[in-house]
PDB file of C-alpha atoms in Angstrom:
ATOM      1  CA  UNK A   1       5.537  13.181   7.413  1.00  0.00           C
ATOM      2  CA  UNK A   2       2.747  12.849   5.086  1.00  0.00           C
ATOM      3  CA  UNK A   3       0.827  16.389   5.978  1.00  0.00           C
ATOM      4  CA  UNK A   4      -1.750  17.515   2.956  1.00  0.00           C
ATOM      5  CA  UNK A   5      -0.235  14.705   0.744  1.00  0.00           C
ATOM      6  CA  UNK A   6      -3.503  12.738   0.341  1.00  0.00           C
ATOM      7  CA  UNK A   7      -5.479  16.135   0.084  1.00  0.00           C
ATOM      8  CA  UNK A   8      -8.956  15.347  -1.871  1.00  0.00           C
ATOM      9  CA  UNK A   9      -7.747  11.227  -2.635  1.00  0.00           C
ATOM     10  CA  UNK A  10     -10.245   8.571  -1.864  1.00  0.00           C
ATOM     11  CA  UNK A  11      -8.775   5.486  -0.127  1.00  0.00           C
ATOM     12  CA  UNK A  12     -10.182   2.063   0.610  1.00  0.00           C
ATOM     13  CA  UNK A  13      -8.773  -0.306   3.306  1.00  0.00           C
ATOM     14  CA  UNK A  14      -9.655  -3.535   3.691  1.00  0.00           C
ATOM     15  CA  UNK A  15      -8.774  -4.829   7.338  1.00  0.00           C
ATOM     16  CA  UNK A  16      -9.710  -1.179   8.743  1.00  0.00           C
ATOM     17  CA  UNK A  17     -10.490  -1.873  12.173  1.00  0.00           C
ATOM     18  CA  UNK A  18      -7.138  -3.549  14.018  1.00  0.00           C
ATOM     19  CA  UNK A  19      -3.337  -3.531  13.631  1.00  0.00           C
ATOM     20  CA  UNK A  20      -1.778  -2.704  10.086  1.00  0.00           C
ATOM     21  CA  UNK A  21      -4.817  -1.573   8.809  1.00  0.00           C
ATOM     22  CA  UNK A  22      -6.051   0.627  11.440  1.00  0.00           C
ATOM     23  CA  UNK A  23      -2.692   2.166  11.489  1.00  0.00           C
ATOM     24  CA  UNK A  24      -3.146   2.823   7.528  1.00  0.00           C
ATOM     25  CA  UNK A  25      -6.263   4.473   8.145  1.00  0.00           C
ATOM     26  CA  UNK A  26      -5.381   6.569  10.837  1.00  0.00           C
ATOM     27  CA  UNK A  27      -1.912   7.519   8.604  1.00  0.00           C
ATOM     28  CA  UNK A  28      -4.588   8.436   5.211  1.00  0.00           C
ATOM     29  CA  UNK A  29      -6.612  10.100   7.532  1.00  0.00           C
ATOM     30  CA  UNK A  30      -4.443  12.255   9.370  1.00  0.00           C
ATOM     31  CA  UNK A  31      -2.640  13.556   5.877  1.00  0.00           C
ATOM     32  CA  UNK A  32      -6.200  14.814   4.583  1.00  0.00           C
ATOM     33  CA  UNK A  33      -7.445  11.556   2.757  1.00  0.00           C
ATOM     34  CA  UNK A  34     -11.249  10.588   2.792  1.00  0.00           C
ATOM     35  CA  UNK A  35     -11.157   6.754   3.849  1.00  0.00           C
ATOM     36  CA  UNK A  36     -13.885   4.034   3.857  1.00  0.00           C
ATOM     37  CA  UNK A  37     -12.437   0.775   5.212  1.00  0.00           C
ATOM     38  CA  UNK A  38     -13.740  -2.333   5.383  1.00  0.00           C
ATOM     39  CA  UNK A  39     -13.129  -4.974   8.540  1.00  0.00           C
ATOM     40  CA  UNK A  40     -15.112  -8.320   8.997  1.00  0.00           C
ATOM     41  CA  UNK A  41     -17.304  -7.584  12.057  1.00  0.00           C
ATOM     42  CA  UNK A  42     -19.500  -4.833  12.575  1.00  0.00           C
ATOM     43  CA  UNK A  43     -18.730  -4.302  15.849  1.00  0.00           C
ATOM     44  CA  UNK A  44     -14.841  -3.883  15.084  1.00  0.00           C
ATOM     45  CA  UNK A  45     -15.576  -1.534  12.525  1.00  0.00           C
ATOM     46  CA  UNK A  46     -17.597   0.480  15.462  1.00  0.00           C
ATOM     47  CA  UNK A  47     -14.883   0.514  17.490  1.00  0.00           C
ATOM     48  CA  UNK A  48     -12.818   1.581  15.431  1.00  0.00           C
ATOM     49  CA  UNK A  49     -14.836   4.327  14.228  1.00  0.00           C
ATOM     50  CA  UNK A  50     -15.377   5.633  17.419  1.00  0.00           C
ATOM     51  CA  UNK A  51     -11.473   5.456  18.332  1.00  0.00           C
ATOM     52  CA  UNK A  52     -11.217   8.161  14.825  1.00  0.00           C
ATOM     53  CA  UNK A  53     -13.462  10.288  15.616  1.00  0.00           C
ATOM     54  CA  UNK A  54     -12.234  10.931  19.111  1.00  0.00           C
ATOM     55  CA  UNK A  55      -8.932  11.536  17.340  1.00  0.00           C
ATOM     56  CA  UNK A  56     -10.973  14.002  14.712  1.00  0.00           C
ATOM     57  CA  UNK A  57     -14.544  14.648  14.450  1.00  0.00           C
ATOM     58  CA  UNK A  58     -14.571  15.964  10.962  1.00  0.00           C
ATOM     59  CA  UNK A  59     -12.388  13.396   9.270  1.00  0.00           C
ATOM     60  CA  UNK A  60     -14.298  11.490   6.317  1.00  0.00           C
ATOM     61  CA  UNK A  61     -14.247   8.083   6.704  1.00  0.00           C
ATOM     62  CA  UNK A  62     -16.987   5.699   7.011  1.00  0.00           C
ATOM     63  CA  UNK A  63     -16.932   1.350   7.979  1.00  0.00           C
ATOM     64  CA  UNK A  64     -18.595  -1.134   6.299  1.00  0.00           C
ATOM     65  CA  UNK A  65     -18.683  -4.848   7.437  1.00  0.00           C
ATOM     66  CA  UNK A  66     -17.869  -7.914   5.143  1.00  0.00           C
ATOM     67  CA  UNK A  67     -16.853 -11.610   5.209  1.00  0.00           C
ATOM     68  CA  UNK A  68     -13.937 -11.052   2.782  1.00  0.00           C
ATOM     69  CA  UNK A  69     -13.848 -14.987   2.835  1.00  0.00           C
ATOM     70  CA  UNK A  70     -16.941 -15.532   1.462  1.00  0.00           C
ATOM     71  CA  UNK A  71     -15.758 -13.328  -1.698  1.00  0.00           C
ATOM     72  CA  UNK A  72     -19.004 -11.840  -2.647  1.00  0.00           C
ATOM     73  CA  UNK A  73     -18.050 -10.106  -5.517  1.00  0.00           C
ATOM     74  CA  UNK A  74     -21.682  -8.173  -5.727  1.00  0.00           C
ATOM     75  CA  UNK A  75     -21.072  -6.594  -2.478  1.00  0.00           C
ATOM     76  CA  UNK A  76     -17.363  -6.291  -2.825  1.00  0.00           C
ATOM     77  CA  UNK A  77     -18.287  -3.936  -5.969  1.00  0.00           C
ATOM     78  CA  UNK A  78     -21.354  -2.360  -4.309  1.00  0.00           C
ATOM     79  CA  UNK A  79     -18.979  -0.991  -1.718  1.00  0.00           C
ATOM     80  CA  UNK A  80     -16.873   0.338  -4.559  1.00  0.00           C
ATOM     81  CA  UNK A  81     -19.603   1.914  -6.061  1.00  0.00           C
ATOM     82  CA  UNK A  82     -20.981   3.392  -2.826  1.00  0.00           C
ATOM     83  CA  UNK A  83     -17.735   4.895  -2.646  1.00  0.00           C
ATOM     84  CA  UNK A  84     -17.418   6.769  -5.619  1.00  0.00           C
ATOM     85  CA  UNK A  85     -20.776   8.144  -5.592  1.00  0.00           C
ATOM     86  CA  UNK A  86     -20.314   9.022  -1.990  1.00  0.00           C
ATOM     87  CA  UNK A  87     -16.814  11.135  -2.804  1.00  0.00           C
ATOM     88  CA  UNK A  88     -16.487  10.427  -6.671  1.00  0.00           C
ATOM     89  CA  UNK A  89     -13.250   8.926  -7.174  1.00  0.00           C
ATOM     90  CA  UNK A  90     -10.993   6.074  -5.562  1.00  0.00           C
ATOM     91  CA  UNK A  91      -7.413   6.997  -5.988  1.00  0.00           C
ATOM     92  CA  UNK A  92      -5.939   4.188  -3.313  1.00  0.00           C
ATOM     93  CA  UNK A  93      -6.588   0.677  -2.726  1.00  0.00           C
ATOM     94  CA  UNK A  94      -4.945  -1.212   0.284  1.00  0.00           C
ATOM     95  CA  UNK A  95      -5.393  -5.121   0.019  1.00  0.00           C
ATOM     96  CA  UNK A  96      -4.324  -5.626   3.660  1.00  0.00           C
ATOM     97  CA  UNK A  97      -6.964  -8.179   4.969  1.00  0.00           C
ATOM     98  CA  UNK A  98      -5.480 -11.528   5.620  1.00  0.00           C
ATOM     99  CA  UNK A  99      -5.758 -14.531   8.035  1.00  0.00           C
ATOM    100  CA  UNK A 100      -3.592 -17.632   8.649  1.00  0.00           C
ATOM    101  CA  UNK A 101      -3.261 -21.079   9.696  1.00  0.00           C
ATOM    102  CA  UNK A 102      -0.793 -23.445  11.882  1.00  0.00           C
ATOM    103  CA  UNK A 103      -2.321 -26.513  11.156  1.00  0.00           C
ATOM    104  CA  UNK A 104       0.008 -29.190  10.159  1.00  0.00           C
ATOM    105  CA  UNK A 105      -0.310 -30.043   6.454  1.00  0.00           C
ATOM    106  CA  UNK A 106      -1.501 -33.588   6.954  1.00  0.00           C
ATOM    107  CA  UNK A 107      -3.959 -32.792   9.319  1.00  0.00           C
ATOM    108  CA  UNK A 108      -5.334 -29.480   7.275  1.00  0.00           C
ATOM    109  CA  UNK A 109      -8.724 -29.390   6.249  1.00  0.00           C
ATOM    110  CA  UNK A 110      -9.359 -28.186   2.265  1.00  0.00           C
ATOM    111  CA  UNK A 111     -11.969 -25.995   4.271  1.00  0.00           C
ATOM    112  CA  UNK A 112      -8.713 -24.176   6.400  1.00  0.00           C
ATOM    113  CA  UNK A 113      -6.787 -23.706   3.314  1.00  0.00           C
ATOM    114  CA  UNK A 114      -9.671 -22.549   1.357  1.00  0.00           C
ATOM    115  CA  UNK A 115     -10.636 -19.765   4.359  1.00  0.00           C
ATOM    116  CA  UNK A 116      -6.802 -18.283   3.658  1.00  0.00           C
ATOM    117  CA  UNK A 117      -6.253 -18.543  -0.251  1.00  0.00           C
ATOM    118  CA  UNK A 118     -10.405 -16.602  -0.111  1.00  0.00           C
ATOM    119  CA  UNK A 119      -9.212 -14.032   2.046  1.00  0.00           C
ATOM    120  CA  UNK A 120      -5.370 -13.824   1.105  1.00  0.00           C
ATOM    121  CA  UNK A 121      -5.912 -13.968  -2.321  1.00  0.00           C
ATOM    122  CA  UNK A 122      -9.402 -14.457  -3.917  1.00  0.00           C
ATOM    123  CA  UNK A 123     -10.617 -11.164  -2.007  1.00  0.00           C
ATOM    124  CA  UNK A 124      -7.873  -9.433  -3.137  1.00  0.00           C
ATOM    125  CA  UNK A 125      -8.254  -9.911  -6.297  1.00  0.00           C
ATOM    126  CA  UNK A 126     -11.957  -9.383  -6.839  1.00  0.00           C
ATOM    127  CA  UNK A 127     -11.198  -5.863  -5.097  1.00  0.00           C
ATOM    128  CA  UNK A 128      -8.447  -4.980  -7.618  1.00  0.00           C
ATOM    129  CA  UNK A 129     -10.942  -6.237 -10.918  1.00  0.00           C
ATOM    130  CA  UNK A 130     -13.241  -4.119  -9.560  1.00  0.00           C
ATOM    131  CA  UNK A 131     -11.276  -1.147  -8.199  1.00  0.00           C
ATOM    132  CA  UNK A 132      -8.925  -0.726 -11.666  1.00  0.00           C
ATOM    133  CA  UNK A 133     -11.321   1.041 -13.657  1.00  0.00           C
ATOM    134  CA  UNK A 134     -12.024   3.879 -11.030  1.00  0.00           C
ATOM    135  CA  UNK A 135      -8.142   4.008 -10.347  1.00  0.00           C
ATOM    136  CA  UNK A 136      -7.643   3.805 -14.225  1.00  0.00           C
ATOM    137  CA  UNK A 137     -10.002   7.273 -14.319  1.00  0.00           C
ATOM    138  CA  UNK A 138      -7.584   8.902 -11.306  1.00  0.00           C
ATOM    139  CA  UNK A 139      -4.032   7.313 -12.328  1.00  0.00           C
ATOM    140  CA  UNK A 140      -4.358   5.664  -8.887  1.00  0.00           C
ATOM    141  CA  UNK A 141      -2.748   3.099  -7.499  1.00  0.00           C
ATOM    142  CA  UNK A 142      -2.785  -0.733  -5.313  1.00  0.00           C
ATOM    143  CA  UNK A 143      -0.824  -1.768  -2.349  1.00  0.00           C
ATOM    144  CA  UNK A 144      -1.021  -5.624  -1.591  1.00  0.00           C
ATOM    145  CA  UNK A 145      -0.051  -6.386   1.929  1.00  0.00           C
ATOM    146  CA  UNK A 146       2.391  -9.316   1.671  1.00  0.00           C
ATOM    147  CA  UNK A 147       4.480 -10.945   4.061  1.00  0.00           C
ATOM    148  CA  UNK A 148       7.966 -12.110   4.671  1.00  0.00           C
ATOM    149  CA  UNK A 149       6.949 -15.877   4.585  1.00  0.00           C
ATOM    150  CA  UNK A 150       6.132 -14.933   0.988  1.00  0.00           C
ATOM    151  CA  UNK A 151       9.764 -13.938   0.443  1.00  0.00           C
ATOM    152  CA  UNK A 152      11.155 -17.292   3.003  1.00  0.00           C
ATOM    153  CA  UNK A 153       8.722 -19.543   3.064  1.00  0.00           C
ATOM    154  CA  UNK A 154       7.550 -20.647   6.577  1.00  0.00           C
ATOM    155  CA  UNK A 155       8.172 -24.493   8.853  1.00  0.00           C
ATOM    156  CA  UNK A 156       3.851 -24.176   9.399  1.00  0.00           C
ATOM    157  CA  UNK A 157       0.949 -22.443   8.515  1.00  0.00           C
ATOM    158  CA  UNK A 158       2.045 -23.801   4.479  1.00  0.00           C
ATOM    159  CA  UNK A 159      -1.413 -21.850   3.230  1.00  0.00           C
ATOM    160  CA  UNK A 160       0.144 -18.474   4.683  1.00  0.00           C
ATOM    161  CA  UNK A 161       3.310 -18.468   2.804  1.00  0.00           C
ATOM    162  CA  UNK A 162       2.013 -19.983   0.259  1.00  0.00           C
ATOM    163  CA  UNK A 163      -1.006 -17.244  -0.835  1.00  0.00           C
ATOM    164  CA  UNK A 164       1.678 -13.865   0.422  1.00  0.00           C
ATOM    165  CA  UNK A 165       4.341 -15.733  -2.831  1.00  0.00           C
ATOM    166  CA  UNK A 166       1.076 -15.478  -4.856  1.00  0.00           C
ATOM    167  CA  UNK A 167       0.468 -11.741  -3.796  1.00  0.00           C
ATOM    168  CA  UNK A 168       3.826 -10.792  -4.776  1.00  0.00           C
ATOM    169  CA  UNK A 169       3.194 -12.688  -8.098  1.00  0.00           C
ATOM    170  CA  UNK A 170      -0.015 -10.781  -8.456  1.00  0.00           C
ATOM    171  CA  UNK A 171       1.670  -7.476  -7.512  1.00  0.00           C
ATOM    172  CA  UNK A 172       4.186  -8.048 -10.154  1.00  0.00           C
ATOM    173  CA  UNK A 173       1.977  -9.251 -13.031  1.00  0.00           C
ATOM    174  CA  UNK A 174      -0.688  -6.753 -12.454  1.00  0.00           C
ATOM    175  CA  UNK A 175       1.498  -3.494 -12.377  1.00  0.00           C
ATOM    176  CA  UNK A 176       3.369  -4.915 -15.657  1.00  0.00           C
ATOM    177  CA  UNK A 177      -0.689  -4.879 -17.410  1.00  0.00           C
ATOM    178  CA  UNK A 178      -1.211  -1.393 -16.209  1.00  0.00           C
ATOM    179  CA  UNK A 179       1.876   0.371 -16.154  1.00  0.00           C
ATOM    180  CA  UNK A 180       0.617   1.888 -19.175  1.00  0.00           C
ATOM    181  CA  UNK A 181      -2.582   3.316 -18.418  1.00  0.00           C
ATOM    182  CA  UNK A 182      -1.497   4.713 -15.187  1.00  0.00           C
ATOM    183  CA  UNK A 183      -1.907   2.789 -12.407  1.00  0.00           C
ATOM    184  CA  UNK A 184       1.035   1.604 -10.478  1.00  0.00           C
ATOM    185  CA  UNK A 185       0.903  -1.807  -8.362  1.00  0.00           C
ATOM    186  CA  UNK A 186       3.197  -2.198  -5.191  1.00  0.00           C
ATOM    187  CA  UNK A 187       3.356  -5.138  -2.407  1.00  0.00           C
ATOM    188  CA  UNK A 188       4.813  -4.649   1.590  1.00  0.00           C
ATOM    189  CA  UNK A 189       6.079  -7.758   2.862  1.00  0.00           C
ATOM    190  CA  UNK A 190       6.240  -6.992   6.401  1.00  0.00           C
ATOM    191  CA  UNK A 191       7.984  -8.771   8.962  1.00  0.00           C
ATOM    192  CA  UNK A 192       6.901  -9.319  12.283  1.00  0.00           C
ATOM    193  CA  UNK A 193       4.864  -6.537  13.497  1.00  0.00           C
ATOM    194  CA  UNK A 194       3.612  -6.047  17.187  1.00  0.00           C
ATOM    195  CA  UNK A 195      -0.063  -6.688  16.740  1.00  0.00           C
ATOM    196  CA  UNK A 196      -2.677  -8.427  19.090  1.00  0.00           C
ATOM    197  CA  UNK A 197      -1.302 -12.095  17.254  1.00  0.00           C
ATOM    198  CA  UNK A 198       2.165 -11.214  18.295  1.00  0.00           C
ATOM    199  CA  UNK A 199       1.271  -9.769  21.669  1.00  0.00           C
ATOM    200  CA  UNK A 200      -0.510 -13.426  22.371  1.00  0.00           C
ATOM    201  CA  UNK A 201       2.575 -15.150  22.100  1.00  0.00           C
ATOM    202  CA  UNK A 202       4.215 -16.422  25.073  1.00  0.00           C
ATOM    203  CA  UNK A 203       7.977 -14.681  26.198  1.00  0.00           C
ATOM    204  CA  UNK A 204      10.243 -17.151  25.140  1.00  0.00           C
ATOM    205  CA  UNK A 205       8.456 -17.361  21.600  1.00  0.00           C
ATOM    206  CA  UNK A 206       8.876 -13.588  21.281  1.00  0.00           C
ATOM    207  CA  UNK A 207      12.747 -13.991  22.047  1.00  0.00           C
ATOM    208  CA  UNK A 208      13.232 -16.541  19.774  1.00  0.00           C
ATOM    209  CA  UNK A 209      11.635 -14.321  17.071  1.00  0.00           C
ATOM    210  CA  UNK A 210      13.335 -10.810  18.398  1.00  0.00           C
ATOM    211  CA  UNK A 211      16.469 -12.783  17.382  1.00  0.00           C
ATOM    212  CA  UNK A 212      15.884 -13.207  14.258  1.00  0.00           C
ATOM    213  CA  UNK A 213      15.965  -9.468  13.755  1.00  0.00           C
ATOM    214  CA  UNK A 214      19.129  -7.681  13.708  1.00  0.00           C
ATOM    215  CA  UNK A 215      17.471  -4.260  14.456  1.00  0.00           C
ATOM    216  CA  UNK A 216      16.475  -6.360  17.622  1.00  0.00           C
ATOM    217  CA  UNK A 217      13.226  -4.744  17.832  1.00  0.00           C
ATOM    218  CA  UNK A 218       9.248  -5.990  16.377  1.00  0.00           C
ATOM    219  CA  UNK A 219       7.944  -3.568  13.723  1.00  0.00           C
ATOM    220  CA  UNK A 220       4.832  -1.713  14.865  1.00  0.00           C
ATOM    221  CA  UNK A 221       1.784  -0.926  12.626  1.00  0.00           C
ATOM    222  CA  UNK A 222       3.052   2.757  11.941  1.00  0.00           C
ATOM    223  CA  UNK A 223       6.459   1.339  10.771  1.00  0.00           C
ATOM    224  CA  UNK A 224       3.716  -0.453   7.705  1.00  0.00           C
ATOM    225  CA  UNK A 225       1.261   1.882   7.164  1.00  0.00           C
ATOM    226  CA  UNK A 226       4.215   4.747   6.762  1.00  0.00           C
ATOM    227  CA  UNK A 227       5.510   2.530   4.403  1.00  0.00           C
ATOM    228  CA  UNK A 228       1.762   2.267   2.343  1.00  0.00           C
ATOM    229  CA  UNK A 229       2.032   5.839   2.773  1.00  0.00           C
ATOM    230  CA  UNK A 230       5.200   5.887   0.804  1.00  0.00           C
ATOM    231  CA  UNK A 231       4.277   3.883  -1.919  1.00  0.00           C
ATOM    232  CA  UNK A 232       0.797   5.909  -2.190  1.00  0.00           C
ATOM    233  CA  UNK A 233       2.532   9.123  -2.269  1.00  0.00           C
ATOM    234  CA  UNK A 234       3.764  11.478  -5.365  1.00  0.00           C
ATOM    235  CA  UNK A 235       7.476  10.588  -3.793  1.00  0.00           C
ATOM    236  CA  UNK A 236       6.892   6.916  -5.353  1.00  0.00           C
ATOM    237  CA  UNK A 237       5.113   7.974  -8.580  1.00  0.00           C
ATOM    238  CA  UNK A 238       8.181   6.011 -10.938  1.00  0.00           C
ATOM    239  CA  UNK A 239       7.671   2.969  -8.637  1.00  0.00           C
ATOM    240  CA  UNK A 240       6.121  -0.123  -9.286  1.00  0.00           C
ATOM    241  CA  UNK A 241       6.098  -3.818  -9.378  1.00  0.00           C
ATOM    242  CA  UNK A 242       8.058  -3.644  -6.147  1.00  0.00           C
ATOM    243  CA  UNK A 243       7.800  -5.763  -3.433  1.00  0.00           C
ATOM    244  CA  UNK A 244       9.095  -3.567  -0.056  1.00  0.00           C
ATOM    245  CA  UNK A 245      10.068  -5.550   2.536  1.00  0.00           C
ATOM    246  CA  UNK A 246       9.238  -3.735   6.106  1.00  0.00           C
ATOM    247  CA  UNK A 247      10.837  -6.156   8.655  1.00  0.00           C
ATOM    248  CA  UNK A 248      13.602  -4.660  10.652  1.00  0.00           C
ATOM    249  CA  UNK A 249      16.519  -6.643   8.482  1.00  0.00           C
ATOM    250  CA  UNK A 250      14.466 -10.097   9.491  1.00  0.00           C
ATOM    251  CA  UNK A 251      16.041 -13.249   8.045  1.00  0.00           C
ATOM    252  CA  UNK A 252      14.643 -16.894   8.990  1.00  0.00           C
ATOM    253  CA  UNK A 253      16.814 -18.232  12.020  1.00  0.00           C
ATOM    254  CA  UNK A 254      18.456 -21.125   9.117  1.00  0.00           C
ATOM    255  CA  UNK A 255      19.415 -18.273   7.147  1.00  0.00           C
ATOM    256  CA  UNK A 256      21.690 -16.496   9.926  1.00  0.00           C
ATOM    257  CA  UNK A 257      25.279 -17.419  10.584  1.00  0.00           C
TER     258      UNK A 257
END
């Protein structure tokens, strides 16, 4: 779909290893993009490497393992700087690292909420402070995973929904600063995509989801990354501020007739 679009770009993904991410690597990869993506164990980040380079030997990627949580901006912009002297440019971030909670909001520790707004949002945007100037030099561009709680709002988990609203809010305000130097700002909001937190669910929990979709069917991680594709690509280069949604026509069950 994508085949020499990403010829001689630098992207960086954060969440690399699994799921969305790995799919988004693979997808940069495979349409001639040099890749360095981040995930938050090393071993993940092996495994993942090894799965690539079984695919292709000579694609140019490379892992490096961080805490995202702990949002340490000196080695967040160490790895920033390792890339560019490494390939000498960063045309792409992806923001797609992200955790949640189900605790119940009277029984949530400030630790658990401060573990998702550090990763959801704090980590994101230390990466994008960092990133802009490079992406300012190439006319580059950021893509924020989001979610569909962001859009709904969610019954639990209120940290989740809560930090994907502020990504889109983010999204928004940062492509409206730098619209005018070049660098465009997007957000996915993806609905519920078949990765290992879906697969862990039990059957009925699944159904109960499945109907909430009228395409009757869970995204998969190629139906997201395609979509950062998209919004990476020269076919999106009068697009930003957006927030896509990628979720099969989902609507919360309250919202369906």
């Amino acid at each position: 779909m994508f085949e020499n679009e990403f010829n001689g770009k630098v992207v960086v993904v954060t969440g690399g290893s699994r799921g969305i991410g790995f799919a988004a690597v693979k997808g940069f990869l495979a349409a001639g993009a040099k890749v360095c993506f981040l995930s938050h164990k090393e071993e993940t980040g092996k495994a993942a490497m090894e799965k690539l380079m079984a695919i292709n030997p000579n694609y140019e990627v490379f892992t490096r393992a961080m805490d995202l949580r702990e949002c340490d901006w000196k080695a967040m912009k160490a790895v920033l700087e390792e890339v560019v002297e490494k390939w000498g440019r960063i045309d792409v971030l992806i923001n797609n690292a992200g955790t949640d909670s189900h605790t119940w909001i009277t029984k949530l520790k400030i630790s658990e909420w401060d573990d998702v707004f550090n990763l959801n949002m704090k980590a994101m945007f230390l990466l994008s402070k960092y990133a802009l100037p490079y992406l300012r030099d190439t006319k580059g561009c950021i893509i924020n995973t989001a979610s569909v709680a962001g859009v709904y709002g969610a019954p639990t988990g209120i940290p989740y929904p809560t930090t994907k609203a502020a990504v889109i809010g983010f999204t928004k305000s940062l492509a409206y600063s730098y619209a005018d130097k070049g660098v465009r700002v997007n957000c996915i909001a993806p609905g519920v995509v078949d990765t290992d937190l879906v697969g862990d669910l039990p059957q009925f929990a699944k159904d109960s989801i499945g109907n909430t979709i009228p395409m009757k069917r869970f995204g998969q991680p190629e139906d997201i990354a395609n979509a950062m594709m998209f919004l990476a690509s020269s076919a999106a280069s009068y697009i930003t501020a957006q927030c896509l949604q990628v979720d099969g026509g989902y609507r919360p069950s309250n919202l369906i007739d």
